[in-house]
Coordinates of C-alpha atoms in Angstrom, one line a residue:
M3 CA -57.8 107.1 -140.3
T4 CA -57.5 103.4 -141.1
Q5 CA -54.6 104.0 -143.5
Q6 CA -52.7 106.1 -141.0
W7 CA -53.4 104.4 -137.6
E8 CA -53.3 100.8 -136.4
P9 CA -55.5 100.0 -133.3
V10 CA -54.1 97.6 -130.7
I11 CA -56.8 96.0 -128.5
G12 CA -56.7 93.6 -125.6
L13 CA -59.8 92.2 -123.9
E14 CA -60.4 91.1 -120.3
I15 CA -63.5 88.9 -120.2
H16 CA -65.0 88.3 -116.8
A17 CA -67.1 85.2 -116.7
E18 CA -69.1 84.2 -113.6
L19 CA -68.9 80.4 -113.1
N20 CA -72.2 78.7 -112.6
T21 CA -71.2 76.7 -109.4
K22 CA -73.9 76.1 -106.8
S23 CA -72.0 78.0 -104.1
K24 CA -69.5 80.9 -104.1
L25 CA -65.8 80.7 -104.6
F26 CA -64.8 80.8 -100.9
S27 CA -68.0 80.2 -99.0
V28 CA -71.1 78.0 -98.8
A29 CA -73.4 80.9 -99.7
P30 CA -75.6 80.1 -102.7
N31 CA -74.4 81.4 -106.1
R32 CA -77.8 82.5 -107.4
F33 CA -79.0 85.6 -109.2
G34 CA -82.2 87.4 -108.6
D35 CA -82.8 86.7 -104.9
E36 CA -83.7 89.4 -102.4
P37 CA -80.7 91.6 -101.7
N38 CA -78.2 90.5 -99.0
T39 CA -79.7 87.1 -98.5
N40 CA -77.1 84.9 -100.2
I41 CA -74.3 85.9 -97.8
T42 CA -72.1 84.5 -95.0
E43 CA -69.4 85.9 -92.8
V44 CA -66.9 85.3 -95.6
C45 CA -68.9 87.2 -98.2
T46 CA -69.2 90.3 -96.0
G47 CA -65.6 90.2 -94.7
Q48 CA -66.3 89.7 -91.0
P49 CA -63.2 89.6 -88.8
G50 CA -61.9 86.0 -88.4
A51 CA -63.9 84.6 -91.3
L52 CA -61.7 82.3 -93.4
P53 CA -62.1 81.4 -97.1
V54 CA -62.4 77.8 -98.2
L55 CA -61.8 77.1 -102.0
N56 CA -64.6 75.7 -104.1
K57 CA -63.3 72.7 -106.0
E58 CA -65.9 72.9 -108.8
A59 CA -64.7 76.4 -109.7
V60 CA -61.2 75.0 -110.1
R61 CA -62.5 72.2 -112.3
K62 CA -64.3 74.7 -114.6
A63 CA -61.2 76.9 -114.9
V64 CA -59.1 73.8 -115.8
Q65 CA -61.8 72.8 -118.4
F66 CA -61.6 76.2 -120.0
G67 CA -57.8 76.0 -120.1
C68 CA -57.9 72.6 -121.8
A69 CA -60.5 73.8 -124.3
I70 CA -58.3 76.6 -125.5
N71 CA -55.1 74.3 -125.6
A72 CA -53.4 76.3 -122.9
N73 CA -50.9 75.4 -120.3
V74 CA -52.8 74.4 -117.1
A75 CA -50.5 75.2 -114.2
K76 CA -50.0 72.3 -111.7
F77 CA -49.1 74.9 -109.1
S78 CA -51.0 78.2 -108.8
K79 CA -51.8 80.5 -105.9
F80 CA -54.0 83.4 -104.7
D81 CA -53.1 87.0 -104.0
R82 CA -54.8 89.9 -102.4
K83 CA -55.6 92.9 -104.6
S84 CA -56.3 95.9 -102.4
Y85 CA -58.9 98.5 -103.4
F86 CA -61.4 100.6 -101.4
Y87 CA -64.9 100.6 -102.9
P88 CA -68.3 100.1 -101.1
D89 CA -69.0 96.9 -103.0
S90 CA -65.9 95.2 -101.7
P91 CA -66.6 94.5 -98.0
R92 CA -63.1 93.2 -97.3
N93 CA -61.4 96.2 -99.1
F94 CA -59.5 93.6 -101.1
Q95 CA -60.2 91.0 -103.8
I96 CA -58.8 87.5 -103.8
T97 CA -57.4 86.9 -107.2
Q98 CA -54.4 85.2 -108.9
Y99 CA -51.7 87.7 -109.9
E100 CA -48.3 86.1 -109.9
Q101 CA -49.2 82.5 -110.7
P102 CA -52.5 82.0 -112.4
I103 CA -54.1 78.7 -113.0
V104 CA -54.0 78.9 -116.9
L105 CA -51.3 80.4 -119.1
G106 CA -51.4 80.9 -122.9
G107 CA -54.0 79.3 -125.2
T108 CA -55.7 80.2 -128.5
I109 CA -59.1 81.4 -129.4
I110 CA -60.2 80.6 -133.0
A111 CA -62.9 82.9 -134.3
E112 CA -64.5 83.7 -137.6
V113 CA -64.2 87.4 -138.6
E114 CA -66.2 88.3 -141.7
G115 CA -66.0 84.8 -143.1
V116 CA -62.3 84.3 -142.4
E117 CA -61.0 82.1 -139.6
K118 CA -58.5 83.8 -137.3
S119 CA -56.5 82.7 -134.3
F120 CA -56.0 85.0 -131.3
A121 CA -53.6 84.5 -128.4
V122 CA -54.7 84.4 -124.8
N123 CA -52.2 85.6 -122.2
R124 CA -53.7 84.1 -119.1
V125 CA -56.8 82.9 -117.3
H126 CA -57.1 83.4 -113.5
L127 CA -59.6 82.7 -110.8
E128 CA -61.0 85.4 -108.6
D129 CA -64.1 86.4 -106.7
D130 CA -66.6 89.0 -107.8
A131 CA -67.6 92.2 -105.9
G132 CA -71.0 93.1 -104.7
M133 CA -73.4 95.4 -106.6
L134 CA -74.1 99.1 -106.0
K135 CA -77.8 99.9 -106.5
H136 CA -78.7 103.6 -107.0
F137 CA -82.1 105.0 -106.0
T138 CA -83.5 108.5 -106.1
N139 CA -82.2 109.7 -102.8
F140 CA -79.7 107.0 -101.8
A141 CA -77.5 104.1 -102.9
G142 CA -77.4 100.6 -101.4
V143 CA -75.1 97.7 -101.7
D144 CA -76.2 94.2 -102.5
Y145 CA -73.6 91.6 -101.4
N146 CA -75.3 88.6 -103.0
R147 CA -72.8 88.8 -105.8
A148 CA -69.8 89.3 -103.5
G149 CA -67.7 86.1 -103.6
V150 CA -69.3 84.7 -106.8
P151 CA -66.5 82.8 -108.7
L152 CA -65.1 84.4 -111.8
I153 CA -62.5 83.4 -114.4
E154 CA -60.9 86.4 -116.0
I155 CA -59.7 85.6 -119.5
V156 CA -57.0 88.1 -120.6
S157 CA -56.0 88.2 -124.3
E158 CA -52.8 89.4 -125.7
P159 CA -52.9 92.8 -127.3
C160 CA -53.5 91.0 -130.6
L161 CA -56.8 92.4 -131.8
H162 CA -56.8 95.2 -134.4
N163 CA -60.4 96.3 -134.9
A164 CA -63.8 96.2 -133.2
K165 CA -65.0 93.3 -135.4
E166 CA -62.1 91.1 -134.3
A167 CA -62.8 92.0 -130.7
V168 CA -66.5 91.0 -131.0
A169 CA -65.7 87.8 -132.9
Y170 CA -63.1 86.9 -130.2
A171 CA -65.6 87.6 -127.4
M172 CA -68.4 85.6 -129.1
A173 CA -66.0 82.7 -129.5
V174 CA -65.1 82.8 -125.8
R175 CA -68.8 83.0 -124.8
A176 CA -69.5 79.9 -127.0
I177 CA -66.7 77.9 -125.4
L178 CA -68.0 78.8 -121.9
Q179 CA -71.5 77.7 -122.9
Y180 CA -70.4 74.4 -124.4
L181 CA -68.4 73.6 -121.3
D182 CA -71.4 74.5 -119.1
A183 CA -69.0 76.7 -117.2
S184 CA -71.2 79.8 -117.2
D185 CA -74.7 80.8 -118.2
C186 CA -73.1 83.8 -120.0
N187 CA -76.2 85.9 -119.3
M188 CA -74.9 89.4 -120.1
E189 CA -78.1 91.1 -118.9
E190 CA -77.5 89.7 -115.4
G191 CA -73.8 90.5 -115.5
S192 CA -72.5 86.9 -115.9
L193 CA -70.3 88.0 -118.8
R194 CA -68.6 91.4 -118.8
F195 CA -66.0 92.9 -121.1
D196 CA -63.1 95.3 -120.3
A197 CA -61.4 96.6 -123.5
N198 CA -57.8 98.0 -123.4
I199 CA -57.4 100.2 -126.5
S200 CA -54.5 102.1 -128.0
I201 CA -53.5 103.2 -131.5
R202 CA -50.2 103.7 -133.1
P203 CA -49.0 104.9 -136.5
K204 CA -48.8 102.1 -139.0
G205 CA -45.3 100.6 -139.0
E206 CA -44.6 101.5 -135.4
T207 CA -44.0 98.4 -133.2
G208 CA -44.1 99.7 -129.7
L209 CA -47.3 100.1 -127.6
R210 CA -48.6 103.5 -126.7
N211 CA -50.6 104.5 -123.6
K212 CA -53.9 102.6 -123.4
I213 CA -57.4 103.5 -122.3
E214 CA -59.5 100.9 -120.5
I215 CA -63.2 100.9 -121.0
K216 CA -64.8 98.7 -118.3
N217 CA -67.9 96.6 -117.7
M218 CA -69.6 96.4 -121.1
N219 CA -72.3 93.7 -121.1
S220 CA -73.2 93.4 -124.8
F221 CA -71.4 92.7 -128.0
S222 CA -73.0 95.8 -129.6
N223 CA -71.7 98.1 -126.8
L224 CA -68.3 96.5 -127.0
Q225 CA -68.1 97.2 -130.8
L226 CA -69.4 100.8 -130.4
A227 CA -67.1 101.6 -127.5
I228 CA -64.0 100.4 -129.3
E229 CA -64.9 102.2 -132.5
A230 CA -65.6 105.4 -130.6
E231 CA -62.4 105.2 -128.6
I232 CA -60.2 104.6 -131.7
K233 CA -61.8 107.6 -133.4
R234 CA -61.3 109.7 -130.2
Q235 CA -57.6 108.8 -129.9
A236 CA -56.9 109.4 -133.6
Q237 CA -58.4 112.9 -133.3
E238 CA -56.4 113.6 -130.2
Y239 CA -53.1 112.5 -131.8
T240 CA -53.9 114.5 -135.0
Q241 CA -54.8 117.7 -133.2
K242 CA -51.9 117.5 -130.8
S243 CA -49.2 116.2 -133.1
H244 CA -46.7 118.6 -131.7
L245 CA -46.8 116.9 -128.2
P246 CA -45.2 113.6 -127.2
P247 CA -47.6 110.7 -127.5
N248 CA -47.6 109.9 -123.8
E249 CA -48.8 113.5 -123.0
V250 CA -51.6 113.3 -125.6
I251 CA -53.2 110.1 -124.3
K252 CA -52.7 109.4 -120.6
Q253 CA -53.7 106.0 -119.2
A254 CA -57.1 106.1 -117.7
T255 CA -60.2 104.1 -117.0
F256 CA -63.5 104.9 -118.7
R257 CA -67.0 103.5 -118.7
W258 CA -69.2 103.3 -121.8
D259 CA -72.4 105.5 -121.9
P260 CA -74.9 103.8 -124.2
E261 CA -77.1 106.9 -124.4
S262 CA -74.4 109.4 -125.6
K263 CA -72.5 106.6 -127.3
Q264 CA -69.2 108.0 -125.8
P265 CA -66.7 106.8 -123.3
V266 CA -66.9 108.7 -120.0
L267 CA -63.8 109.2 -117.7
M268 CA -64.0 107.3 -114.4
R269 CA -60.5 107.7 -113.0
T270 CA -56.9 108.0 -114.0
K271 CA -55.4 104.5 -114.6
E272 CA -54.1 102.6 -111.6
Y273 CA -50.9 100.5 -112.0
A274 CA -50.2 97.1 -110.4
E275 CA -48.3 98.7 -107.5
D276 CA -51.4 100.8 -106.6
Y277 CA -53.2 97.6 -105.7
R278 CA -50.4 96.4 -103.3
Y279 CA -50.6 92.8 -104.3
F280 CA -49.3 90.3 -101.9
P281 CA -49.8 86.5 -101.4
E282 CA -53.2 85.5 -99.8
P283 CA -52.2 84.2 -96.4
D284 CA -55.5 82.4 -95.7
L285 CA -55.4 80.1 -98.7
V286 CA -53.0 77.3 -99.6
P287 CA -51.8 77.0 -103.3
I288 CA -53.7 75.0 -105.8
V289 CA -51.8 71.8 -106.6
L290 CA -53.0 69.7 -109.6
T291 CA -51.7 66.4 -110.9
D292 CA -51.2 65.4 -114.5
A293 CA -53.8 62.7 -114.1
Y294 CA -56.4 65.3 -113.0
I295 CA -55.7 67.6 -115.9
N296 CA -55.6 64.8 -118.5
Q297 CA -58.9 63.3 -117.2
I298 CA -60.6 66.7 -117.7
R299 CA -59.0 67.1 -121.1
A300 CA -60.2 63.6 -122.2
T301 CA -63.8 64.3 -121.2
L302 CA -64.3 67.7 -122.8
P303 CA -67.6 67.9 -124.7
E304 CA -67.9 68.8 -128.4
L305 CA -66.7 72.4 -128.6
P306 CA -68.1 75.1 -130.9
L307 CA -65.3 75.0 -133.4
Q308 CA -65.6 71.2 -133.7
R309 CA -69.4 71.5 -134.1
L310 CA -68.9 74.3 -136.7
R311 CA -66.6 72.1 -138.8
R312 CA -69.0 69.1 -138.5
Y313 CA -71.9 71.2 -139.7
I314 CA -69.9 72.3 -142.8
S315 CA -68.3 69.0 -143.7
Q316 CA -71.1 66.5 -142.7
L317 CA -74.3 68.6 -143.0
S318 CA -73.1 70.8 -145.9
L319 CA -74.2 74.0 -144.2
A320 CA -72.9 77.3 -145.5
P321 CA -70.0 78.5 -143.3
D322 CA -71.8 81.7 -142.2
A323 CA -74.9 79.7 -141.3
A324 CA -72.9 77.2 -139.4
F325 CA -71.1 80.0 -137.5
F326 CA -74.4 81.7 -136.6
L327 CA -75.8 78.4 -135.2
T328 CA -72.7 77.3 -133.3
S329 CA -72.0 80.7 -131.7
D330 CA -75.0 80.2 -129.4
K331 CA -75.1 76.7 -127.8
L332 CA -78.7 76.9 -127.0
L333 CA -79.6 77.7 -130.6
A334 CA -77.3 74.9 -131.9
D335 CA -78.9 72.4 -129.5
Y336 CA -82.3 73.5 -130.8
F337 CA -81.2 72.8 -134.3
E338 CA -79.8 69.4 -133.2
E339 CA -83.1 68.5 -131.7
G340 CA -84.8 69.3 -135.0
L341 CA -82.4 67.1 -136.9
K342 CA -83.8 64.1 -135.0
T343 CA -86.9 64.3 -137.1
C344 CA -85.7 66.1 -140.2
S345 CA -82.9 65.0 -142.5
N346 CA -82.8 68.2 -144.6
A347 CA -80.2 70.1 -142.5
R348 CA -79.9 73.1 -144.9
N349 CA -83.6 73.8 -145.1
L350 CA -84.1 73.3 -141.3
C351 CA -81.3 75.7 -140.6
N352 CA -82.8 78.3 -143.0
W353 CA -86.2 78.1 -141.4
I354 CA -84.7 78.5 -137.9
I355 CA -82.2 81.3 -138.5
V356 CA -83.9 83.1 -141.4
E357 CA -87.6 82.5 -141.7
F358 CA -88.6 82.4 -138.1
A359 CA -85.9 84.7 -136.9
G360 CA -87.0 87.3 -139.4
R361 CA -90.6 87.1 -138.2
L362 CA -89.5 87.4 -134.5
K363 CA -87.0 90.3 -135.1
D364 CA -89.2 93.1 -133.7
T365 CA -91.1 91.1 -131.1
G366 CA -88.6 90.9 -128.4
K367 CA -88.7 87.1 -128.6
T368 CA -86.3 84.5 -130.2
I369 CA -86.9 81.1 -131.6
L370 CA -85.8 79.8 -128.2
T371 CA -88.5 81.8 -126.3
C372 CA -91.4 81.9 -128.7
G373 CA -92.9 78.6 -127.7
I374 CA -92.4 76.7 -131.0
T375 CA -90.6 73.4 -130.6
P376 CA -87.8 72.3 -132.9
H377 CA -89.9 69.3 -133.7
Q378 CA -92.6 71.5 -135.1
I379 CA -90.2 73.3 -137.4
A380 CA -88.7 70.0 -138.5
K381 CA -92.2 68.7 -139.3
L382 CA -92.9 71.9 -141.4
V383 CA -89.7 71.3 -143.4
N384 CA -90.6 67.6 -143.9
L385 CA -94.0 68.6 -145.3
I386 CA -92.3 70.9 -147.8
D387 CA -89.8 68.3 -148.9
K388 CA -92.6 65.7 -149.4
G389 CA -94.5 68.1 -151.5
T390 CA -97.5 68.1 -149.1
I391 CA -97.3 71.9 -149.0
T392 CA -95.5 74.5 -151.1
G393 CA -92.9 76.9 -149.8
R394 CA -95.4 79.8 -150.1
I395 CA -98.0 78.0 -148.1
A396 CA -95.3 77.1 -145.5
K397 CA -94.6 80.8 -145.0
S398 CA -98.2 81.5 -144.1
I399 CA -98.3 78.5 -141.8
A400 CA -95.2 79.8 -140.0
D401 CA -97.1 83.1 -139.4
D402 CA -100.0 81.0 -137.9
M403 CA -97.6 79.0 -135.7
L404 CA -96.2 82.2 -134.2
A405 CA -99.6 83.5 -133.6
D406 CA -100.5 80.4 -131.6
P407 CA -97.5 78.2 -130.8
T408 CA -99.7 75.5 -129.3
L409 CA -101.1 74.6 -132.7
D410 CA -99.5 71.7 -134.6
C411 CA -98.7 72.7 -138.2
E412 CA -100.7 69.7 -139.5
Q413 CA -103.7 71.0 -137.5
I414 CA -103.2 74.4 -139.1
I415 CA -103.2 72.9 -142.6
A416 CA -106.3 70.8 -141.9
G417 CA -108.2 73.7 -140.6
N418 CA -107.6 76.1 -143.5
P419 CA -108.7 75.2 -147.1
D420 CA -106.3 77.8 -148.5
Y421 CA -103.4 75.7 -147.2
Q422 CA -104.6 72.6 -149.1
P423 CA -102.1 72.2 -152.1
V424 CA -103.5 71.5 -155.5
H425 CA -102.1 68.2 -156.8
D426 CA -104.9 67.6 -159.4
S427 CA -103.0 67.5 -162.8
A428 CA -106.1 68.5 -164.8
E429 CA -106.7 71.6 -162.7
I430 CA -103.0 72.6 -162.8
A431 CA -102.9 71.8 -166.6
Q432 CA -105.4 74.5 -167.2
L433 CA -103.2 77.0 -165.3
V434 CA -100.2 75.9 -167.3
D435 CA -102.0 76.3 -170.6
Q436 CA -103.2 79.8 -169.6
V437 CA -99.7 80.9 -168.7
L438 CA -98.2 79.6 -171.9
A439 CA -100.8 81.3 -174.0
S440 CA -100.0 84.6 -172.3
N441 CA -96.2 84.4 -172.5
P442 CA -95.1 83.5 -176.1
Q443 CA -91.8 85.4 -175.7
S444 CA -90.9 83.2 -172.7
I445 CA -91.6 80.1 -174.7
A446 CA -89.2 81.5 -177.4
D447 CA -86.6 82.3 -174.8
F448 CA -86.8 78.8 -173.4
K449 CA -86.3 77.2 -176.9
A450 CA -83.3 79.5 -177.3
G451 CA -81.7 77.9 -174.3
R452 CA -82.4 80.5 -171.6
D453 CA -83.0 78.6 -168.4
R454 CA -84.5 81.6 -166.7
A455 CA -87.5 81.5 -169.0
F456 CA -88.5 78.2 -167.6
A457 CA -88.2 79.5 -164.0
F458 CA -90.3 82.5 -165.0
L459 CA -93.1 80.3 -166.4
V460 CA -93.1 78.2 -163.2
G461 CA -93.4 81.3 -161.1
Q462 CA -96.3 82.6 -163.2
V463 CA -98.2 79.3 -162.7
M464 CA -97.5 79.4 -159.0
K465 CA -98.7 83.0 -158.9
L466 CA -101.9 82.1 -160.7
S467 CA -102.5 79.3 -158.3
R468 CA -101.8 81.6 -155.3
G469 CA -98.9 79.3 -154.4
K470 CA -101.2 76.2 -154.0
A471 CA -100.1 74.2 -157.1
S472 CA -97.7 71.4 -156.4
P473 CA -94.3 72.6 -157.8
A474 CA -93.4 69.0 -158.9
V475 CA -96.7 68.7 -161.0
V476 CA -96.2 72.3 -162.4
N477 CA -92.6 71.4 -163.5
D478 CA -93.7 68.1 -165.1
L479 CA -96.6 69.6 -167.0
L480 CA -94.6 72.6 -168.2
K481 CA -91.8 70.4 -169.5
E482 CA -94.4 68.2 -171.2
R483 CA -96.2 71.1 -172.9
L484 CA -93.0 72.8 -174.0
K485 CA -91.7 69.6 -175.4
A486 CA -95.0 69.1 -177.3
K487 CA -94.8 72.6 -178.7
G488 CA -91.3 72.0 -179.9
K489 CA -92.4 68.8 -181.8
D490 CA -95.4 70.6 -183.3
E491 CA -93.2 73.3 -184.7
G492 CA -90.7 70.8 -185.9

């Protein structure tokens, strides 16, 4: 399939902005409150209620435009998009259709270790709809979300597989987090993805009919949905090769069903004329100055790509580790906090994203929610680096830290005799002599220049000491004994 067909994918990412109030009213922009409490006459579309634009939402949209090196329009305006759903009390959405606030831009993302650039078509401001809530015998509408400010980030159809789409979406989320423009909480619906998917024979340049899959709220669902739809379209074209392509795949809107792992038809695709766009008569255009845009551009925080490159060039982190950290601002900030008391960035990174993350994998918690502070992990790494404890002991201490996050790692060590490393040379020397006596072949291999033999001998001593022997003392004693054996034989 991959040899015959080329997928063409465009993403529409809806990001709720974390302003204090809604886009066109003073109602609180807050998730989780009792239904229909964060509303005003504007939110519920009462006759005569007039919208008033939220300046902070405009600033956050401009910030995002500057962050992706886009053209921020000095003149943009709002339009009405008509549709009739219960969660839209006005029967229209206020959006930007003809003249959006941001045009163009580039998202740089890492795809399987390779840095790629993806083109953005536009970014526009709009307000969100309410939420339908389904119960056993009835459905209700919660208008708390109605009027929440959104930016919709529309890519060009420049993505060609599901992994590229996920990497692009992750990069967008990271930028929003670093700007503090959105909390990007996908479980609460703050970040939602619509994917437009079509496929064409390799070598064909035109675009075929596309299928839109709406409102996905996880990267895993996004990837699964794209892969399933690509496969479905390929099967349809293959089985109906005698028909014109536009009769095989007709434009339609689907939703993703996580249980069946299949796209489910919602409705045939609307076109722009179906929405009857026209200029919003109750709002004046947004007029920005060069000074305003330049001031926002000059005060942008460190962005994920800049932090990624700093981690690689200055901290010598592996590119994949640096990407993993910087893709989530909260995780990167956790790492930065640990760096204040630990200079070994590579080891600190490994303990955060490998050792502790692995232990937390099946618990439903993350390093950010388990209660262990970055200072505690930094202290653990420092103890290893100083030789106070061995790596093997540190792994056991990590288990104890997770069992009771209130315990300091030094308290854990003091309270457990098994965590007291052996530094006594005489005691370790006995273990070294015992290992050398049991492994004459490894001694011969070492003399023959095989470096692995020395590592094997170190491992055997550490095993015999149950991981308690100081690695530095073990190394020194082994070298000393092996050197002496070489002289004796000479």
